[in-house]
PDB file of C-alpha atoms in Angstrom:
ATOM      1  CA  MET A 366     -75.202  48.123  90.180  1.00  0.00           C
ATOM      2  CA  PRO A 367     -78.064  47.546  92.634  1.00  0.00           C
ATOM      3  CA  ASN A 368     -80.522  44.836  91.691  1.00  0.00           C
ATOM      4  CA  ASN A 369     -83.980  46.189  90.820  1.00  0.00           C
ATOM      5  CA  ARG A 370     -85.934  43.204  92.110  1.00  0.00           C
ATOM      6  CA  PHE A 371     -89.272  44.774  91.223  1.00  0.00           C
ATOM      7  CA  PHE A 372     -88.752  44.834  87.444  1.00  0.00           C
ATOM      8  CA  SER A 373     -85.618  42.828  86.635  1.00  0.00           C
ATOM      9  CA  SER A 374     -87.215  39.398  86.268  1.00  0.00           C
ATOM     10  CA  LYS A 375     -90.560  40.436  84.789  1.00  0.00           C
ATOM     11  CA  TYR A 376     -89.802  39.913  81.110  1.00  0.00           C
ATOM     12  CA  LYS A 377     -89.179  36.571  79.426  1.00  0.00           C
ATOM     13  CA  PRO A 378     -87.500  36.152  76.018  1.00  0.00           C
ATOM     14  CA  GLY A 379     -89.957  36.922  73.224  1.00  0.00           C
ATOM     15  CA  THR A 380     -92.228  39.120  75.331  1.00  0.00           C
ATOM     16  CA  THR A 381     -94.088  41.531  73.017  1.00  0.00           C
ATOM     17  CA  LYS A 382     -94.068  45.305  73.530  1.00  0.00           C
ATOM     18  CA  LEU A 383     -97.794  45.338  74.364  1.00  0.00           C
ATOM     19  CA  ARG A 384     -97.309  42.534  76.887  1.00  0.00           C
ATOM     20  CA  LYS A 385     -94.469  44.514  78.497  1.00  0.00           C
ATOM     21  CA  HIS A 386     -96.834  47.478  78.841  1.00  0.00           C
ATOM     22  CA  GLN A 387     -99.430  45.232  80.472  1.00  0.00           C
ATOM     23  CA  ILE A 388     -96.883  43.780  82.884  1.00  0.00           C
ATOM     24  CA  LEU A 389     -95.567  47.225  83.803  1.00  0.00           C
ATOM     25  CA  ASN A 390     -99.103  48.552  84.325  1.00  0.00           C
ATOM     26  CA  SER A 391     -99.769  45.606  86.622  1.00  0.00           C
ATOM     27  CA  SER A 392     -96.617  46.431  88.586  1.00  0.00           C
ATOM     28  CA  LEU A 393     -97.529  50.122  88.833  1.00  0.00           C
ATOM     29  CA  GLU A 394    -100.984  49.233  90.139  1.00  0.00           C
ATOM     30  CA  LYS A 395     -99.285  47.608  93.123  1.00  0.00           C
ATOM     31  CA  LEU A 396     -97.722  50.984  93.924  1.00  0.00           C
ATOM     32  CA  THR A 397    -100.793  53.189  93.387  1.00  0.00           C
ATOM     33  CA  PRO A 398    -104.421  53.092  94.531  1.00  0.00           C
ATOM     34  CA  PRO A 399    -107.053  51.548  92.206  1.00  0.00           C
ATOM     35  CA  GLN A 400    -108.036  55.005  90.903  1.00  0.00           C
ATOM     36  CA  GLY A 401    -104.389  55.908  90.225  1.00  0.00           C
ATOM     37  CA  CYS A 402    -102.733  56.753  86.924  1.00  0.00           C
ATOM     38  CA  ASN A 403    -102.509  54.440  83.921  1.00  0.00           C
ATOM     39  CA  PHE A 404     -99.346  55.381  82.086  1.00  0.00           C
ATOM     40  CA  PHE A 405     -99.311  53.177  79.025  1.00  0.00           C
ATOM     41  CA  PRO A 406    -101.581  52.123  76.124  1.00  0.00           C
ATOM     42  CA  PRO A 407    -104.081  50.710  75.494  1.00  0.00           C
ATOM     43  CA  ARG A 408    -105.764  52.592  78.390  1.00  0.00           C
ATOM     44  CA  PRO A 409    -106.893  56.169  77.590  1.00  0.00           C
ATOM     45  CA  CYS A 410    -105.456  58.830  79.843  1.00  0.00           C
ATOM     46  CA  GLY A 411    -106.033  62.549  80.456  1.00  0.00           C
ATOM     47  CA  SER A 412    -102.954  64.746  80.173  1.00  0.00           C
ATOM     48  CA  LEU A 413    -101.998  68.133  81.608  1.00  0.00           C
ATOM     49  CA  CYS A 414    -102.753  69.594  78.167  1.00  0.00           C
ATOM     50  CA  ASP A 415    -106.380  68.601  78.717  1.00  0.00           C
ATOM     51  CA  CYS A 416    -106.905  69.919  82.239  1.00  0.00           C
ATOM     52  CA  CYS A 417    -104.263  72.651  82.646  1.00  0.00           C
ATOM     53  CA  VAL A 418    -103.326  74.252  79.326  1.00  0.00           C
ATOM     54  CA  SER A 419    -106.518  73.921  77.266  1.00  0.00           C
ATOM     55  CA  PRO A 420    -108.739  75.578  79.923  1.00  0.00           C
ATOM     56  CA  LEU A 421    -106.396  78.570  80.094  1.00  0.00           C
ATOM     57  CA  GLN A 422    -106.288  78.816  76.296  1.00  0.00           C
ATOM     58  CA  PHE A 423    -110.116  78.810  76.353  1.00  0.00           C
ATOM     59  CA  VAL A 424    -110.080  81.814  78.707  1.00  0.00           C
ATOM     60  CA  LEU A 425    -107.388  83.711  76.783  1.00  0.00           C
ATOM     61  CA  ARG A 426    -109.358  83.425  73.530  1.00  0.00           C
ATOM     62  CA  GLN A 427    -112.189  85.317  75.205  1.00  0.00           C
ATOM     63  CA  LEU A 428    -109.786  88.181  75.947  1.00  0.00           C
ATOM     64  CA  ILE A 429    -108.395  88.767  72.434  1.00  0.00           C
ATOM     65  CA  GLY A 430    -108.177  92.519  71.852  1.00  0.00           C
ATOM     66  CA  GLN A 431    -108.178  93.246  75.584  1.00  0.00           C
ATOM     67  CA  ARG A 432    -105.407  94.785  77.653  1.00  0.00           C
ATOM     68  CA  VAL A 433    -104.396  92.336  80.365  1.00  0.00           C
ATOM     69  CA  ILE A 434    -101.855  91.425  82.999  1.00  0.00           C
ATOM     70  CA  LEU A 435    -100.257  88.151  81.920  1.00  0.00           C
ATOM     71  CA  ALA A 436     -98.383  86.427  84.747  1.00  0.00           C
ATOM     72  CA  THR A 437     -95.901  83.681  83.829  1.00  0.00           C
ATOM     73  CA  ILE A 438     -93.363  81.459  85.535  1.00  0.00           C
ATOM     74  CA  ALA A 439     -90.636  83.721  84.073  1.00  0.00           C
ATOM     75  CA  ASP A 440     -91.727  86.608  86.326  1.00  0.00           C
ATOM     76  CA  GLU A 441     -89.619  87.457  89.343  1.00  0.00           C
ATOM     77  CA  ARG A 442     -91.043  86.616  92.728  1.00  0.00           C
ATOM     78  CA  ASP A 443     -93.468  89.244  94.058  1.00  0.00           C
ATOM     79  CA  GLN A 444     -92.508  91.714  91.312  1.00  0.00           C
ATOM     80  CA  PRO A 445     -94.780  93.211  88.622  1.00  0.00           C
ATOM     81  CA  PRO A 446     -95.277  90.718  85.764  1.00  0.00           C
ATOM     82  CA  ARG A 447     -93.162  91.200  82.648  1.00  0.00           C
ATOM     83  CA  PHE A 448     -96.332  91.429  80.535  1.00  0.00           C
ATOM     84  CA  PHE A 449     -98.130  94.132  82.522  1.00  0.00           C
ATOM     85  CA  GLU A 450    -100.945  95.811  80.560  1.00  0.00           C
ATOM     86  CA  PHE A 451    -100.179  94.067  77.282  1.00  0.00           C
ATOM     87  CA  THR A 452    -102.876  93.501  74.655  1.00  0.00           C
ATOM     88  CA  ILE A 453    -103.713  89.976  73.522  1.00  0.00           C
ATOM     89  CA  ILE A 454    -103.680  89.889  69.723  1.00  0.00           C
ATOM     90  CA  ALA A 455    -103.802  86.143  69.002  1.00  0.00           C
ATOM     91  CA  VAL A 456    -104.318  82.795  70.725  1.00  0.00           C
ATOM     92  CA  ASN A 457    -103.537  79.655  68.758  1.00  0.00           C
ATOM     93  CA  ASP A 458    -101.860  76.268  69.137  1.00  0.00           C
ATOM     94  CA  PHE A 459    -101.212  76.743  72.889  1.00  0.00           C
ATOM     95  CA  LEU A 460     -99.461  80.072  72.256  1.00  0.00           C
ATOM     96  CA  VAL A 461    -100.700  83.547  73.179  1.00  0.00           C
ATOM     97  CA  THR A 462     -99.371  86.619  71.345  1.00  0.00           C
ATOM     98  CA  VAL A 463     -99.261  89.889  73.288  1.00  0.00           C
ATOM     99  CA  THR A 464     -98.033  93.399  72.516  1.00  0.00           C
ATOM    100  CA  ASN A 465     -97.541  96.696  74.300  1.00  0.00           C
ATOM    101  CA  GLY A 466     -97.509  98.616  71.017  1.00  0.00           C
ATOM    102  CA  SER A 467     -93.757  98.557  70.570  1.00  0.00           C
ATOM    103  CA  THR A 468     -92.787  94.973  71.396  1.00  0.00           C
ATOM    104  CA  THR A 469     -94.592  91.735  70.620  1.00  0.00           C
ATOM    105  CA  PHE A 470     -94.111  88.420  72.408  1.00  0.00           C
ATOM    106  CA  VAL A 471     -95.399  84.937  71.673  1.00  0.00           C
ATOM    107  CA  VAL A 472     -95.851  83.210  75.028  1.00  0.00           C
ATOM    108  CA  ASN A 473     -96.153  79.511  75.770  1.00  0.00           C
ATOM    109  CA  ILE A 474     -99.543  79.090  77.463  1.00  0.00           C
ATOM    110  CA  SER A 475     -98.236  76.161  79.499  1.00  0.00           C
ATOM    111  CA  ASP A 476     -95.981  78.697  81.267  1.00  0.00           C
ATOM    112  CA  VAL A 477     -98.794  81.166  82.026  1.00  0.00           C
ATOM    113  CA  ILE A 478     -99.841  81.346  85.683  1.00  0.00           C
ATOM    114  CA  GLY A 479    -102.874  83.527  85.129  1.00  0.00           C
ATOM    115  CA  VAL A 480    -104.389  86.534  83.416  1.00  0.00           C
ATOM    116  CA  GLY A 481    -105.848  89.671  84.971  1.00  0.00           C
ATOM    117  CA  PHE A 482    -108.315  91.956  83.222  1.00  0.00           C
ATOM    118  CA  LEU A 483    -110.773  94.820  83.591  1.00  0.00           C
ATOM    119  CA  PRO A 484    -113.543  95.440  84.340  1.00  0.00           C
ATOM    120  CA  PRO A 485    -113.725  92.992  87.250  1.00  0.00           C
ATOM    121  CA  GLU A 486    -117.355  92.202  86.453  1.00  0.00           C
ATOM    122  CA  ARG A 487    -116.513  91.022  82.897  1.00  0.00           C
ATOM    123  CA  THR A 488    -118.148  87.662  82.171  1.00  0.00           C
ATOM    124  CA  ILE A 489    -115.726  84.840  81.445  1.00  0.00           C
ATOM    125  CA  ASN A 490    -116.888  81.352  80.528  1.00  0.00           C
ATOM    126  CA  LEU A 491    -115.051  78.372  81.981  1.00  0.00           C
ATOM    127  CA  LEU A 492    -114.909  74.762  80.860  1.00  0.00           C
ATOM    128  CA  PRO A 493    -117.029  72.504  83.074  1.00  0.00           C
ATOM    129  CA  PRO A 494    -115.072  70.576  85.701  1.00  0.00           C
ATOM    130  CA  VAL A 495    -114.611  66.925  84.816  1.00  0.00           C
ATOM    131  CA  ASN A 496    -112.370  64.396  86.492  1.00  0.00           C
ATOM    132  CA  ILE A 497    -110.411  62.804  83.648  1.00  0.00           C
ATOM    133  CA  GLY A 498    -107.907  60.927  85.785  1.00  0.00           C
ATOM    134  CA  CYS A 499    -104.194  60.294  85.426  1.00  0.00           C
ATOM    135  CA  GLU A 500    -101.965  63.384  85.800  1.00  0.00           C
ATOM    136  CA  CYS A 501    -105.035  65.590  86.147  1.00  0.00           C
ATOM    137  CA  ASP A 502    -106.222  63.610  89.148  1.00  0.00           C
ATOM    138  CA  CYS A 503    -103.192  64.597  91.213  1.00  0.00           C
ATOM    139  CA  ARG A 504    -102.302  67.955  89.631  1.00  0.00           C
ATOM    140  CA  GLU A 505    -105.537  69.782  88.791  1.00  0.00           C
ATOM    141  CA  ARG A 506    -108.468  68.202  90.629  1.00  0.00           C
ATOM    142  CA  PRO A 507    -107.436  68.484  94.319  1.00  0.00           C
ATOM    143  CA  ILE A 508    -106.755  72.251  94.315  1.00  0.00           C
ATOM    144  CA  ARG A 509    -109.896  72.941  92.271  1.00  0.00           C
ATOM    145  CA  GLN A 510    -112.048  70.973  94.685  1.00  0.00           C
ATOM    146  CA  LEU A 511    -110.410  72.714  97.645  1.00  0.00           C
ATOM    147  CA  LEU A 512    -111.184  76.114  96.111  1.00  0.00           C
ATOM    148  CA  ASP A 513    -114.780  74.975  95.551  1.00  0.00           C
ATOM    149  CA  THR A 514    -115.134  74.953  99.337  1.00  0.00           C
ATOM    150  CA  LEU A 515    -113.774  78.512  99.549  1.00  0.00           C
ATOM    151  CA  ILE A 516    -116.128  80.350  97.166  1.00  0.00           C
ATOM    152  CA  ASN A 517    -116.608  83.960  98.381  1.00  0.00           C
ATOM    153  CA  SER A 518    -113.668  83.529 100.772  1.00  0.00           C
ATOM    154  CA  THR A 519    -110.499  85.614 100.734  1.00  0.00           C
ATOM    155  CA  VAL A 520    -107.319  83.558 100.473  1.00  0.00           C
ATOM    156  CA  ASN A 521    -103.612  83.914  99.764  1.00  0.00           C
ATOM    157  CA  LEU A 522    -102.439  82.009  96.690  1.00  0.00           C
ATOM    158  CA  LEU A 523     -98.808  80.920  96.485  1.00  0.00           C
ATOM    159  CA  VAL A 524     -98.098  80.274  92.810  1.00  0.00           C
ATOM    160  CA  SER A 525     -95.377  78.408  90.963  1.00  0.00           C
ATOM    161  CA  ASN A 526     -92.931  81.301  90.497  1.00  0.00           C
ATOM    162  CA  GLY A 527     -92.881  81.900  94.260  1.00  0.00           C
ATOM    163  CA  SER A 528     -95.167  84.941  94.199  1.00  0.00           C
ATOM    164  CA  THR A 529     -98.158  85.340  96.499  1.00  0.00           C
ATOM    165  CA  GLY A 530    -101.530  86.644  95.393  1.00  0.00           C
ATOM    166  CA  ALA A 531    -102.601  88.169  98.690  1.00  0.00           C
ATOM    167  CA  ASN A 532    -106.264  88.697  99.530  1.00  0.00           C
ATOM    168  CA  PHE A 533    -107.581  86.915  96.463  1.00  0.00           C
ATOM    169  CA  THR A 534    -111.377  86.598  96.612  1.00  0.00           C
ATOM    170  CA  VAL A 535    -112.494  83.258  95.176  1.00  0.00           C
ATOM    171  CA  GLN A 536    -115.552  83.604  92.924  1.00  0.00           C
ATOM    172  CA  GLN A 537    -115.808  80.557  90.679  1.00  0.00           C
ATOM    173  CA  THR A 538    -113.954  77.466  89.523  1.00  0.00           C
ATOM    174  CA  GLY A 539    -113.965  75.473  86.313  1.00  0.00           C
ATOM    175  CA  LEU A 540    -111.709  72.875  84.781  1.00  0.00           C
ATOM    176  CA  GLY A 541    -108.149  74.056  85.453  1.00  0.00           C
ATOM    177  CA  ILE A 542    -109.158  77.620  86.394  1.00  0.00           C
ATOM    178  CA  VAL A 543    -110.126  79.655  89.437  1.00  0.00           C
ATOM    179  CA  LEU A 544    -111.737  83.058  88.896  1.00  0.00           C
ATOM    180  CA  GLY A 545    -111.538  85.802  91.483  1.00  0.00           C
ATOM    181  CA  THR A 546    -110.570  89.382  92.217  1.00  0.00           C
ATOM    182  CA  LEU A 547    -107.238  90.840  93.262  1.00  0.00           C
ATOM    183  CA  LEU A 548    -106.356  94.410  94.199  1.00  0.00           C
ATOM    184  CA  ILE A 549    -103.283  95.708  92.334  1.00  0.00           C
ATOM    185  CA  ASN A 550    -102.079  99.298  92.743  1.00  0.00           C
ATOM    186  CA  ASP A 551    -105.471 100.297  94.181  1.00  0.00           C
ATOM    187  CA  THR A 552    -107.270  98.845  91.134  1.00  0.00           C
ATOM    188  CA  LEU A 553    -109.503  95.781  91.436  1.00  0.00           C
ATOM    189  CA  TYR A 554    -108.723  93.269  88.684  1.00  0.00           C
ATOM    190  CA  ARG A 555    -110.457  90.028  87.906  1.00  0.00           C
ATOM    191  CA  PHE A 556    -108.011  87.151  87.509  1.00  0.00           C
ATOM    192  CA  ALA A 557    -108.272  83.728  85.924  1.00  0.00           C
ATOM    193  CA  ILE A 558    -105.526  81.633  87.494  1.00  0.00           C
ATOM    194  CA  SER A 559    -104.462  78.157  86.439  1.00  0.00           C
ATOM    195  CA  THR A 560    -105.144  75.781  89.319  1.00  0.00           C
ATOM    196  CA  CYS A 561    -102.194  73.735  88.046  1.00  0.00           C
ATOM    197  CA  LYS A 562     -99.888  76.663  88.878  1.00  0.00           C
ATOM    198  CA  ILE A 563    -101.139  77.050  92.465  1.00  0.00           C
ATOM    199  CA  THR A 564     -98.641  75.631  94.949  1.00  0.00           C
ATOM    200  CA  ALA A 565    -100.532  76.433  98.146  1.00  0.00           C
ATOM    201  CA  VAL A 566    -103.718  78.089  99.391  1.00  0.00           C
ATOM    202  CA  GLY A 567    -103.533  80.014 102.661  1.00  0.00           C
ATOM    203  CA  GLN A 568    -106.107  81.617 104.919  1.00  0.00           C
ATOM    204  CA  SER A 569    -105.431  84.150 107.656  1.00  0.00           C
TER     205      SER A 569
END
């Protein structure tokens, strides 16, 4: 077995669990910049629930009773979403319940890429952007700040199921969310897309 020289000799007999955490944090800091992640207690840390899932849940609650397009990572690449023109009937505990009148699904919000709705001028409130560090600092913040520089621009969004949202017009960003418009079947929808599910942003 190869010798892990970085960690193998760190702990002495009788080292407490908290002390081990402190030693490991010190070791990790040698591998990451000063503003990098802090993985262990007692340091507080933002999680992807805070900056990715909660902001999308906040948006979905504003659309209860509305017919929407709910895109998820289970959708096939560049095919119509499985939950196309479903009505949101409940949002609770990081789950969104949707129905098409004959079938009802309870969907894990952490697997939702985005939600499209009509009319495109509908007002949607977003959580204010805050940089809470840790996972959010490398997963949510960079794409959001990039999109901030592209307000009113038309971009192509490659999302986590491999699909491309072509000619997406960026309107607004908030914590974990970008709002904009997308033309689908000759109808202009407004979409709230999780910035944590955006793999790449392209411009022609």
